[in-house]
Short mmCIF file of N, CA and C in Angstrom, two decimals:
data_model
loop_
_atom_site.label_atom_id
_atom_site.label_comp_id
_atom_site.label_asym_id
_atom_site.label_seq_id
_atom_site.Cartn_x
_atom_site.Cartn_y
_atom_site.Cartn_z
N UNK A 1035 178.04 2.55 -55.78
CA UNK A 1035 176.84 2.37 -56.44
C UNK A 1035 176.85 3.31 -57.74
N UNK A 1036 176.35 2.94 -58.81
CA UNK A 1036 176.16 3.78 -59.90
C UNK A 1036 175.09 4.70 -59.58
N UNK A 1037 175.08 5.84 -60.36
CA UNK A 1037 173.97 6.87 -60.24
C UNK A 1037 172.52 6.18 -60.43
N UNK A 1038 172.45 5.46 -61.51
CA UNK A 1038 171.11 4.89 -61.74
C UNK A 1038 170.67 3.94 -60.64
N UNK A 1039 171.49 3.15 -60.00
CA UNK A 1039 171.03 2.27 -58.90
C UNK A 1039 170.72 3.21 -57.65
N UNK A 1040 171.52 4.17 -57.48
CA UNK A 1040 171.19 5.25 -56.31
C UNK A 1040 169.90 5.92 -56.67
N UNK A 1041 169.46 6.28 -57.85
CA UNK A 1041 168.31 6.90 -58.18
C UNK A 1041 167.14 5.93 -57.86
N UNK A 1042 167.42 4.72 -58.26
CA UNK A 1042 166.41 3.57 -58.14
C UNK A 1042 166.11 3.41 -56.69
N UNK A 1043 167.09 3.35 -55.92
CA UNK A 1043 167.04 3.23 -54.44
C UNK A 1043 166.31 4.28 -53.84
N UNK A 1044 166.43 5.60 -54.13
CA UNK A 1044 165.66 6.60 -53.54
C UNK A 1044 164.31 6.65 -54.06
N UNK A 1045 164.11 6.22 -55.35
CA UNK A 1045 162.74 6.19 -55.79
C UNK A 1045 161.81 5.26 -55.08
N UNK A 1046 162.51 4.05 -54.76
CA UNK A 1046 161.80 3.08 -54.03
C UNK A 1046 161.51 3.46 -52.68
N UNK A 1047 162.35 4.15 -51.93
CA UNK A 1047 162.09 4.70 -50.75
C UNK A 1047 160.94 5.80 -50.79
N UNK A 1048 161.02 6.60 -51.87
CA UNK A 1048 159.92 7.43 -51.94
C UNK A 1048 158.62 6.76 -52.25
N UNK A 1049 158.62 5.81 -53.09
CA UNK A 1049 157.41 4.81 -53.25
C UNK A 1049 157.01 4.28 -51.94
N UNK A 1050 157.79 3.87 -51.05
CA UNK A 1050 157.36 3.38 -49.84
C UNK A 1050 156.77 4.51 -49.04
N UNK A 1051 157.39 5.53 -49.04
CA UNK A 1051 156.59 6.80 -48.33
C UNK A 1051 155.27 7.13 -48.83
N UNK A 1052 155.07 7.02 -49.99
CA UNK A 1052 153.84 7.33 -50.68
C UNK A 1052 152.85 6.13 -50.15
N UNK A 1053 153.30 4.76 -50.39
CA UNK A 1053 152.44 3.83 -50.05
C UNK A 1053 151.89 3.93 -48.52
N UNK A 1054 152.81 4.26 -47.65
CA UNK A 1054 152.54 4.63 -46.12
C UNK A 1054 151.32 5.67 -46.04
N UNK A 1055 151.60 6.77 -46.81
CA UNK A 1055 150.60 7.86 -46.92
C UNK A 1055 149.26 7.55 -47.38
N UNK A 1056 149.30 6.67 -48.41
CA UNK A 1056 148.00 6.24 -49.08
C UNK A 1056 147.28 5.46 -47.97
N UNK A 1057 148.00 4.46 -47.33
CA UNK A 1057 147.29 3.60 -46.35
C UNK A 1057 146.74 4.43 -45.32
N UNK A 1058 147.62 5.35 -44.70
CA UNK A 1058 147.22 6.32 -43.64
C UNK A 1058 145.92 7.10 -44.06
N UNK A 1059 145.94 7.57 -45.42
CA UNK A 1059 144.78 8.37 -45.95
C UNK A 1059 143.60 7.56 -45.64
N UNK A 1060 143.48 6.38 -46.19
CA UNK A 1060 142.36 5.48 -46.18
C UNK A 1060 142.00 5.08 -44.74
N UNK A 1061 142.87 5.13 -43.87
CA UNK A 1061 142.58 4.74 -42.51
C UNK A 1061 142.07 5.90 -41.71
N UNK A 1062 142.33 7.05 -41.98
CA UNK A 1062 141.66 8.16 -41.38
C UNK A 1062 140.30 8.79 -42.11
N UNK A 1063 140.14 8.25 -43.29
CA UNK A 1063 138.95 8.54 -44.06
C UNK A 1063 137.74 8.26 -43.29
N UNK A 1064 136.90 9.23 -43.03
CA UNK A 1064 135.60 8.75 -42.15
C UNK A 1064 134.55 8.17 -43.06
N UNK A 1065 134.49 6.86 -43.11
CA UNK A 1065 133.64 6.18 -43.90
C UNK A 1065 132.39 5.76 -43.16
N UNK A 1066 132.43 5.69 -41.81
CA UNK A 1066 131.39 5.21 -41.00
C UNK A 1066 131.14 6.15 -39.87
N UNK A 1067 130.11 6.48 -39.35
CA UNK A 1067 129.93 7.38 -38.14
C UNK A 1067 129.69 6.53 -36.91
N UNK A 1068 129.36 5.31 -37.05
CA UNK A 1068 129.23 4.42 -35.92
C UNK A 1068 130.40 3.46 -35.79
N UNK A 1069 130.76 3.00 -34.58
CA UNK A 1069 131.92 2.04 -34.40
C UNK A 1069 131.38 0.69 -35.03
N UNK A 1070 132.33 0.25 -35.77
CA UNK A 1070 132.08 -1.03 -36.47
C UNK A 1070 132.12 -2.23 -35.59
N UNK A 1071 131.71 -3.41 -36.18
CA UNK A 1071 131.67 -4.66 -35.47
C UNK A 1071 132.92 -5.41 -35.63
N UNK A 1072 133.79 -4.85 -36.72
CA UNK A 1072 134.98 -5.66 -36.95
C UNK A 1072 135.97 -4.49 -37.18
N UNK A 1073 137.23 -5.11 -37.14
CA UNK A 1073 138.45 -4.10 -37.43
C UNK A 1073 139.23 -4.69 -38.79
N UNK A 1074 139.42 -3.84 -39.61
CA UNK A 1074 140.21 -4.17 -40.79
C UNK A 1074 141.65 -4.57 -40.49
N UNK A 1075 142.23 -5.26 -41.32
CA UNK A 1075 143.64 -5.62 -41.01
C UNK A 1075 144.59 -4.24 -41.04
N UNK A 1076 145.69 -4.69 -40.30
CA UNK A 1076 146.66 -3.32 -40.27
C UNK A 1076 147.54 -3.54 -41.43
N UNK A 1077 147.32 -2.96 -42.61
CA UNK A 1077 148.09 -3.27 -43.75
C UNK A 1077 149.36 -2.42 -43.74
N UNK A 1078 149.57 -1.38 -42.73
CA UNK A 1078 150.80 -0.75 -42.47
C UNK A 1078 151.91 -1.57 -42.04
N UNK A 1079 151.62 -2.47 -41.08
CA UNK A 1079 152.56 -3.35 -40.56
C UNK A 1079 152.91 -4.46 -41.50
N UNK A 1080 151.84 -4.82 -42.31
CA UNK A 1080 152.13 -5.83 -43.23
C UNK A 1080 153.13 -5.43 -44.36
N UNK A 1081 152.85 -4.20 -44.92
CA UNK A 1081 153.92 -3.86 -45.84
C UNK A 1081 155.21 -3.34 -45.33
N UNK A 1082 155.35 -2.90 -44.11
CA UNK A 1082 156.59 -2.58 -43.48
C UNK A 1082 157.31 -3.92 -43.21
N UNK A 1083 156.59 -5.12 -42.87
CA UNK A 1083 157.40 -6.43 -42.76
C UNK A 1083 157.81 -6.96 -44.06
N UNK A 1084 156.91 -6.78 -44.98
CA UNK A 1084 157.19 -7.49 -46.38
C UNK A 1084 158.31 -6.87 -46.99
N UNK A 1085 158.34 -5.37 -46.95
CA UNK A 1085 159.46 -4.66 -47.63
C UNK A 1085 160.71 -4.97 -46.76
N UNK A 1086 160.65 -5.01 -45.44
CA UNK A 1086 161.79 -5.30 -44.61
C UNK A 1086 162.44 -6.72 -44.93
N UNK A 1087 161.75 -7.60 -45.20
CA UNK A 1087 162.18 -9.00 -45.62
C UNK A 1087 162.83 -8.93 -47.04
N UNK A 1088 162.15 -8.37 -47.92
CA UNK A 1088 162.48 -8.45 -49.20
C UNK A 1088 163.69 -7.57 -49.56
N UNK A 1089 163.62 -6.25 -49.25
CA UNK A 1089 164.67 -5.31 -49.57
C UNK A 1089 164.86 -4.30 -48.42
N UNK A 1090 165.62 -4.77 -47.48
CA UNK A 1090 165.86 -3.97 -46.25
C UNK A 1090 166.33 -2.54 -46.48
N UNK A 1091 167.10 -2.42 -47.62
CA UNK A 1091 167.66 -1.12 -47.88
C UNK A 1091 166.65 -0.02 -48.26
N UNK A 1092 165.47 -0.64 -48.76
CA UNK A 1092 164.31 0.45 -49.19
C UNK A 1092 163.66 1.11 -47.89
N UNK A 1093 163.72 0.52 -46.72
CA UNK A 1093 163.09 0.87 -45.52
C UNK A 1093 164.21 1.25 -44.51
N UNK A 1094 164.88 2.30 -44.51
CA UNK A 1094 165.86 2.71 -43.46
C UNK A 1094 165.28 2.89 -42.30
N UNK A 1095 165.82 2.56 -41.12
CA UNK A 1095 165.25 2.92 -39.77
C UNK A 1095 164.65 4.27 -39.41
N UNK A 1096 165.47 5.28 -39.80
CA UNK A 1096 165.08 6.67 -39.64
C UNK A 1096 163.78 6.96 -40.37
N UNK A 1097 163.82 6.72 -41.58
CA UNK A 1097 162.57 6.99 -42.43
C UNK A 1097 161.35 6.09 -41.91
N UNK A 1098 161.56 4.95 -41.53
CA UNK A 1098 160.56 4.15 -40.98
C UNK A 1098 159.93 4.60 -39.66
N UNK A 1099 160.98 5.06 -38.72
CA UNK A 1099 160.48 5.73 -37.46
C UNK A 1099 159.76 7.04 -37.59
N UNK A 1100 160.02 7.75 -38.63
CA UNK A 1100 159.32 8.99 -38.80
C UNK A 1100 157.94 8.74 -39.44
N UNK A 1101 157.79 7.77 -40.35
CA UNK A 1101 156.56 7.37 -40.89
C UNK A 1101 155.65 6.75 -39.94
N UNK A 1102 156.24 5.88 -39.00
CA UNK A 1102 155.36 5.24 -37.99
C UNK A 1102 154.96 6.19 -36.97
N UNK A 1103 155.79 7.15 -36.54
CA UNK A 1103 155.50 8.20 -35.53
C UNK A 1103 154.14 8.96 -36.19
N UNK A 1104 154.37 9.31 -37.42
CA UNK A 1104 153.38 10.13 -38.21
C UNK A 1104 151.92 9.25 -38.13
N UNK A 1105 152.08 7.92 -38.30
CA UNK A 1105 150.95 7.11 -38.19
C UNK A 1105 150.41 7.14 -36.70
N UNK A 1106 151.18 7.05 -35.70
CA UNK A 1106 150.76 7.32 -34.36
C UNK A 1106 149.96 8.51 -34.14
N UNK A 1107 150.61 9.61 -34.67
CA UNK A 1107 149.85 10.99 -34.34
C UNK A 1107 148.60 11.06 -35.15
N UNK A 1108 148.49 10.50 -36.33
CA UNK A 1108 147.28 10.60 -37.18
C UNK A 1108 146.06 9.72 -36.71
N UNK A 1109 146.62 8.62 -36.15
CA UNK A 1109 145.72 7.60 -35.77
C UNK A 1109 145.21 7.58 -34.25
N UNK A 1110 145.81 8.70 -33.64
CA UNK A 1110 145.60 9.12 -32.17
C UNK A 1110 145.92 7.91 -31.34
N UNK A 1111 147.19 7.33 -31.42
CA UNK A 1111 147.59 6.23 -30.66
C UNK A 1111 148.63 6.98 -29.78
N UNK A 1112 148.99 6.41 -28.56
CA UNK A 1112 150.10 6.98 -27.81
C UNK A 1112 151.34 7.08 -28.74
N UNK A 1113 151.88 8.34 -28.63
CA UNK A 1113 153.01 8.68 -29.75
C UNK A 1113 154.26 7.89 -29.46
N UNK A 1114 154.68 7.11 -30.43
CA UNK A 1114 155.93 6.40 -30.31
C UNK A 1114 155.95 5.07 -29.89
N UNK A 1115 154.82 4.69 -29.16
CA UNK A 1115 154.78 3.18 -28.74
C UNK A 1115 154.71 2.23 -29.76
N UNK A 1116 153.70 2.38 -30.68
CA UNK A 1116 153.46 1.39 -31.85
C UNK A 1116 154.71 1.47 -32.68
N UNK A 1117 154.93 2.78 -32.98
CA UNK A 1117 156.26 3.01 -33.80
C UNK A 1117 157.53 2.35 -33.30
N UNK A 1118 157.79 2.32 -32.06
CA UNK A 1118 158.98 1.63 -31.48
C UNK A 1118 158.82 0.13 -31.58
N UNK A 1119 157.62 -0.35 -31.28
CA UNK A 1119 157.50 -1.80 -31.42
C UNK A 1119 157.65 -2.27 -32.89
N UNK A 1120 157.01 -1.65 -33.72
CA UNK A 1120 157.18 -2.11 -35.16
C UNK A 1120 158.57 -1.99 -35.66
N UNK A 1121 159.28 -0.82 -35.35
CA UNK A 1121 160.50 -0.58 -35.75
C UNK A 1121 161.49 -1.77 -35.37
N UNK A 1122 161.35 -2.11 -34.03
CA UNK A 1122 162.06 -3.09 -33.46
C UNK A 1122 161.90 -4.41 -34.13
N UNK A 1123 160.67 -4.80 -34.37
CA UNK A 1123 160.24 -5.95 -35.09
C UNK A 1123 160.82 -5.88 -36.52
N UNK A 1124 160.70 -4.81 -37.14
CA UNK A 1124 161.29 -4.63 -38.46
C UNK A 1124 162.78 -4.93 -38.58
N UNK A 1125 163.60 -4.19 -37.67
CA UNK A 1125 164.89 -4.53 -37.61
C UNK A 1125 165.23 -5.82 -37.23
N UNK A 1126 164.48 -6.53 -36.56
CA UNK A 1126 164.72 -8.09 -36.37
C UNK A 1126 164.40 -8.78 -37.64
N UNK A 1127 163.61 -8.31 -38.32
CA UNK A 1127 163.28 -9.02 -39.66
C UNK A 1127 164.47 -8.78 -40.71
N UNK A 1128 164.97 -7.52 -40.58
CA UNK A 1128 166.08 -7.13 -41.51
C UNK A 1128 167.31 -7.95 -41.16
N UNK A 1129 167.54 -8.18 -39.77
CA UNK A 1129 168.70 -9.07 -39.39
C UNK A 1129 168.46 -10.48 -39.78
N UNK A 1130 167.29 -10.95 -39.96
CA UNK A 1130 166.99 -12.44 -40.40
C UNK A 1130 166.74 -12.27 -41.98
N UNK A 1131 166.81 -11.23 -42.54
CA UNK A 1131 166.31 -11.32 -44.10
C UNK A 1131 167.28 -12.31 -44.73
N UNK A 1132 168.45 -12.32 -44.47
CA UNK A 1132 169.37 -13.29 -45.14
C UNK A 1132 168.92 -14.64 -45.19
N UNK A 1133 168.66 -15.12 -43.89
CA UNK A 1133 168.11 -16.52 -43.71
C UNK A 1133 166.69 -16.60 -44.40
N UNK A 1134 165.84 -15.70 -44.21
CA UNK A 1134 164.44 -15.78 -44.88
C UNK A 1134 164.61 -15.83 -46.31
N UNK A 1135 165.57 -15.04 -46.84
CA UNK A 1135 165.62 -15.06 -48.29
C UNK A 1135 165.70 -16.50 -48.96
N UNK A 1136 166.55 -17.39 -48.20
CA UNK A 1136 166.76 -18.79 -48.79
C UNK A 1136 165.45 -19.59 -48.23
N UNK A 1137 164.70 -19.19 -47.52
CA UNK A 1137 163.50 -20.13 -46.95
C UNK A 1137 162.34 -19.99 -47.83
N UNK A 1138 161.32 -20.56 -47.44
CA UNK A 1138 160.05 -20.62 -48.11
C UNK A 1138 159.18 -19.52 -47.57
N UNK A 1139 158.08 -19.38 -48.48
CA UNK A 1139 157.13 -18.26 -47.95
C UNK A 1139 156.54 -18.76 -46.61
N UNK A 1140 156.22 -20.01 -46.39
CA UNK A 1140 155.67 -20.40 -45.24
C UNK A 1140 156.57 -20.12 -43.97
N UNK A 1141 157.90 -20.25 -44.08
CA UNK A 1141 158.79 -19.89 -43.05
C UNK A 1141 158.75 -18.40 -42.80
N UNK A 1142 158.76 -17.67 -43.82
CA UNK A 1142 158.63 -16.13 -43.78
C UNK A 1142 157.33 -15.83 -43.08
N UNK A 1143 156.29 -16.44 -43.59
CA UNK A 1143 155.02 -16.14 -42.89
C UNK A 1143 154.78 -16.38 -41.49
N UNK A 1144 155.43 -17.59 -41.00
CA UNK A 1144 155.36 -17.89 -39.54
C UNK A 1144 156.28 -16.90 -38.76
N UNK A 1145 157.45 -16.53 -39.22
CA UNK A 1145 158.24 -15.60 -38.62
C UNK A 1145 157.59 -14.18 -38.46
N UNK A 1146 156.94 -13.73 -39.51
CA UNK A 1146 156.27 -12.58 -39.48
C UNK A 1146 155.04 -12.59 -38.61
N UNK A 1147 154.23 -13.62 -38.63
CA UNK A 1147 153.00 -13.85 -37.76
C UNK A 1147 153.51 -13.94 -36.28
N UNK A 1148 154.65 -14.51 -35.93
CA UNK A 1148 155.19 -14.40 -34.66
C UNK A 1148 155.25 -13.00 -34.19
N UNK A 1149 156.18 -12.27 -34.96
CA UNK A 1149 156.40 -10.77 -34.78
C UNK A 1149 155.28 -9.96 -34.61
N UNK A 1150 154.27 -10.21 -35.49
CA UNK A 1150 152.99 -9.51 -35.27
C UNK A 1150 152.25 -9.72 -33.92
N UNK A 1151 152.31 -10.94 -33.60
CA UNK A 1151 151.67 -11.33 -32.27
C UNK A 1151 152.50 -10.70 -31.12
N UNK A 1152 153.76 -10.72 -31.24
CA UNK A 1152 154.70 -10.06 -30.29
C UNK A 1152 154.41 -8.57 -30.16
N UNK A 1153 154.21 -7.94 -31.27
CA UNK A 1153 153.94 -6.45 -31.30
C UNK A 1153 152.53 -6.27 -30.75
N UNK A 1154 151.63 -6.95 -30.99
CA UNK A 1154 150.16 -6.77 -30.46
C UNK A 1154 150.24 -7.10 -28.93
N UNK A 1155 150.97 -8.12 -28.59
CA UNK A 1155 150.98 -8.43 -27.14
C UNK A 1155 151.58 -7.36 -26.33
N UNK A 1156 152.90 -6.83 -26.82
CA UNK A 1156 153.51 -5.90 -26.18
C UNK A 1156 152.86 -4.49 -26.14
N UNK A 1157 152.24 -4.19 -27.15
CA UNK A 1157 151.41 -2.91 -27.32
C UNK A 1157 150.18 -2.86 -26.20
N UNK A 1158 149.60 -4.11 -26.20
CA UNK A 1158 148.35 -4.19 -25.30
C UNK A 1158 148.92 -4.33 -23.82
N UNK A 1159 149.93 -4.99 -23.51
CA UNK A 1159 150.43 -4.96 -22.27
C UNK A 1159 150.98 -3.63 -21.77
N UNK A 1160 151.68 -2.85 -22.41
CA UNK A 1160 152.09 -1.46 -22.18
C UNK A 1160 150.86 -0.68 -21.86
N UNK A 1161 149.86 -0.80 -22.72
CA UNK A 1161 148.49 -0.09 -22.38
C UNK A 1161 147.97 -0.52 -21.02
N UNK A 1162 147.93 -1.67 -20.79
CA UNK A 1162 147.45 -2.21 -19.58
C UNK A 1162 148.14 -1.70 -18.23
N UNK A 1163 149.54 -1.79 -18.42
CA UNK A 1163 150.41 -1.37 -17.31
C UNK A 1163 150.30 0.32 -17.05
N UNK A 1164 150.08 1.02 -18.27
CA UNK A 1164 149.87 2.43 -18.04
C UNK A 1164 148.37 2.95 -17.84
N UNK A 1165 147.53 1.90 -17.64
CA UNK A 1165 146.13 2.12 -17.49
C UNK A 1165 145.43 3.05 -18.59
N UNK A 1166 145.83 2.70 -19.81
CA UNK A 1166 145.15 3.34 -20.85
C UNK A 1166 144.06 2.56 -21.42
N UNK A 1167 143.03 3.18 -21.95
CA UNK A 1167 141.87 2.35 -22.35
C UNK A 1167 142.34 1.58 -23.60
N UNK A 1168 141.83 0.46 -23.73
CA UNK A 1168 142.07 -0.43 -24.92
C UNK A 1168 140.97 -0.77 -25.48
N UNK A 1169 141.05 -1.17 -26.99
CA UNK A 1169 139.96 -1.70 -27.63
C UNK A 1169 139.65 -3.09 -26.92
N UNK A 1170 138.23 -3.62 -27.14
CA UNK A 1170 137.91 -5.07 -26.55
C UNK A 1170 138.88 -6.05 -27.08
N UNK A 1171 139.19 -6.96 -26.37
CA UNK A 1171 140.07 -8.08 -26.69
C UNK A 1171 139.62 -8.81 -27.98
N UNK A 1172 138.35 -9.03 -28.04
CA UNK A 1172 137.72 -9.65 -29.32
C UNK A 1172 138.08 -8.94 -30.55
N UNK A 1173 137.99 -7.58 -30.54
CA UNK A 1173 138.24 -6.79 -31.61
C UNK A 1173 139.73 -6.80 -32.04
N UNK A 1174 140.57 -6.66 -30.96
CA UNK A 1174 142.00 -6.88 -31.17
C UNK A 1174 142.46 -8.05 -31.65
N UNK A 1175 141.87 -9.08 -31.31
CA UNK A 1175 142.16 -10.41 -31.78
C UNK A 1175 141.89 -10.61 -33.21
N UNK A 1176 140.68 -10.03 -33.56
CA UNK A 1176 140.14 -10.17 -34.96
C UNK A 1176 140.97 -9.29 -35.86
N UNK A 1177 141.43 -8.12 -35.41
CA UNK A 1177 142.28 -7.34 -36.12
C UNK A 1177 143.67 -8.08 -36.45
N UNK A 1178 144.17 -8.49 -35.31
CA UNK A 1178 145.42 -9.30 -35.46
C UNK A 1178 145.38 -10.54 -36.50
N UNK A 1179 144.29 -11.29 -36.35
CA UNK A 1179 144.10 -12.51 -37.13
C UNK A 1179 144.02 -12.14 -38.60
N UNK A 1180 143.16 -11.01 -38.91
CA UNK A 1180 143.06 -10.48 -40.30
C UNK A 1180 144.30 -9.92 -40.90
N UNK A 1181 145.12 -9.27 -40.04
CA UNK A 1181 146.47 -8.77 -40.37
C UNK A 1181 147.26 -9.94 -40.81
N UNK A 1182 147.32 -11.10 -40.00
CA UNK A 1182 148.28 -12.15 -40.22
C UNK A 1182 147.75 -12.85 -41.39
N UNK A 1183 146.42 -13.08 -41.66
CA UNK A 1183 145.92 -13.66 -42.85
C UNK A 1183 146.01 -12.80 -44.13
N UNK A 1184 146.16 -11.54 -43.88
CA UNK A 1184 146.33 -10.62 -45.09
C UNK A 1184 147.75 -10.54 -45.55
N UNK A 1185 148.59 -11.18 -44.85
CA UNK A 1185 150.13 -11.03 -45.34
C UNK A 1185 150.52 -11.86 -46.49
N UNK A 1186 150.06 -12.80 -46.80
CA UNK A 1186 150.32 -13.36 -48.22
C UNK A 1186 149.70 -12.53 -49.33
N UNK A 1187 148.72 -11.83 -49.16
CA UNK A 1187 148.23 -10.96 -50.09
C UNK A 1187 148.97 -9.78 -50.28
N UNK A 1188 149.53 -9.14 -49.01
CA UNK A 1188 150.49 -8.12 -49.05
C UNK A 1188 151.70 -8.48 -49.84
N UNK A 1189 152.26 -9.71 -49.59
CA UNK A 1189 153.35 -10.08 -50.35
C UNK A 1189 153.13 -10.28 -51.82
N UNK A 1190 152.03 -10.86 -52.03
CA UNK A 1190 151.64 -10.92 -53.53
C UNK A 1190 151.65 -9.58 -54.32
N UNK A 1191 151.10 -8.57 -53.57
CA UNK A 1191 151.04 -7.22 -54.19
C UNK A 1191 152.42 -6.62 -54.18
N UNK A 1192 153.18 -6.82 -53.19
CA UNK A 1192 154.53 -6.30 -53.11
C UNK A 1192 155.41 -6.89 -54.09
N UNK A 1193 155.37 -8.18 -54.46
CA UNK A 1193 156.11 -8.90 -55.36
C UNK A 1193 155.69 -8.66 -56.68
N UNK A 1194 154.36 -8.74 -57.12
CA UNK A 1194 153.94 -8.58 -58.46
C UNK A 1194 153.69 -7.17 -58.91
N UNK A 1195 153.10 -6.43 -58.19
CA UNK A 1195 152.75 -5.04 -58.60
C UNK A 1195 153.89 -4.06 -58.39
N UNK A 1196 154.35 -4.04 -57.12
CA UNK A 1196 155.45 -3.24 -56.82
C UNK A 1196 156.77 -3.55 -57.19
N UNK A 1197 156.98 -4.75 -57.65
CA UNK A 1197 158.17 -5.26 -58.09
C UNK A 1197 159.37 -5.20 -57.03
N UNK A 1198 158.95 -5.30 -55.72
CA UNK A 1198 159.94 -5.48 -54.63
C UNK A 1198 160.21 -6.98 -54.25
N UNK A 1199 161.29 -7.53 -54.76
CA UNK A 1199 161.47 -8.86 -54.77
C UNK A 1199 162.71 -8.97 -53.79
N UNK A 1200 162.96 -10.25 -53.27
CA UNK A 1200 163.90 -10.72 -52.52
C UNK A 1200 165.32 -10.49 -53.22
N UNK A 1201 166.36 -10.04 -52.72
CA UNK A 1201 167.62 -9.90 -53.35
C UNK A 1201 168.11 -11.17 -53.75
N UNK A 1202 168.82 -11.26 -54.86
CA UNK A 1202 169.42 -12.44 -55.29
C UNK A 1202 170.99 -12.27 -55.56
N UNK A 1203 171.66 -13.27 -56.01
CA UNK A 1203 173.09 -13.21 -56.28
C UNK A 1203 173.54 -11.89 -57.33
N UNK A 1204 172.68 -11.73 -58.16
CA UNK A 1204 172.99 -10.63 -59.07
C UNK A 1204 172.69 -9.19 -58.63
N UNK A 1205 172.14 -9.03 -57.40
CA UNK A 1205 171.76 -7.91 -56.89
C UNK A 1205 172.80 -7.12 -56.09
N UNK A 1206 174.15 -7.45 -56.24
CA UNK A 1206 175.20 -6.94 -55.30
C UNK A 1206 175.28 -5.40 -55.36
N UNK A 1207 175.17 -4.83 -56.56
CA UNK A 1207 175.33 -3.37 -56.72
C UNK A 1207 174.30 -2.71 -55.99
N UNK A 1208 172.95 -3.09 -56.00
CA UNK A 1208 171.85 -2.19 -55.31
C UNK A 1208 171.96 -2.53 -53.79
N UNK A 1209 172.55 -3.60 -53.29
CA UNK A 1209 172.66 -3.85 -51.84
C UNK A 1209 173.99 -3.25 -51.35
N UNK A 1210 174.61 -2.49 -52.09
CA UNK A 1210 175.91 -1.83 -51.55
C UNK A 1210 176.99 -2.76 -51.40
N UNK A 1211 176.98 -3.84 -52.25
CA UNK A 1211 178.11 -4.81 -52.46
C UNK A 1211 177.90 -6.10 -51.52
N UNK A 1212 176.85 -6.04 -50.72
CA UNK A 1212 176.52 -7.29 -49.96
C UNK A 1212 175.08 -7.53 -49.97
N UNK A 1213 174.83 -8.96 -49.71
CA UNK A 1213 173.41 -9.40 -49.60
C UNK A 1213 173.28 -10.16 -48.38
#
């Protein structure tokens, strides 16, 4: 890889880290003192999945694991559980990225939605098996539904504003000689 493409790769990785930190900042910001009647979408998983499909090299597993573990700690979730589940789903998407690159947004959306549901079910199942208190089912389903519905908006922001697009035939140099 040339120095310019290597620099661009590291800048995009740094940009992803900043994006995650901004999302976490707004998630821990105390805007209400009373529990809400609804749960906002989990934008973190949306951006992780969108970047993993579009440019897998921008979200290496170690960096993603560290950022997701930080999110677990800051959001007071069981450390490592959500991080491991999202990391496994993200790596699954990276393995499918080549097939998803040639498919439509609807196929990508359905694949991502299935993985989001799988992460949510596994997370809740482990909580139940370990006898950890969980949020009410209705609230969890609302958050999952809003997260799935917000994915096309996340893709739009990722594509148009952040310029993270699916790799194409001319992107051999940035992908390390393969796509």
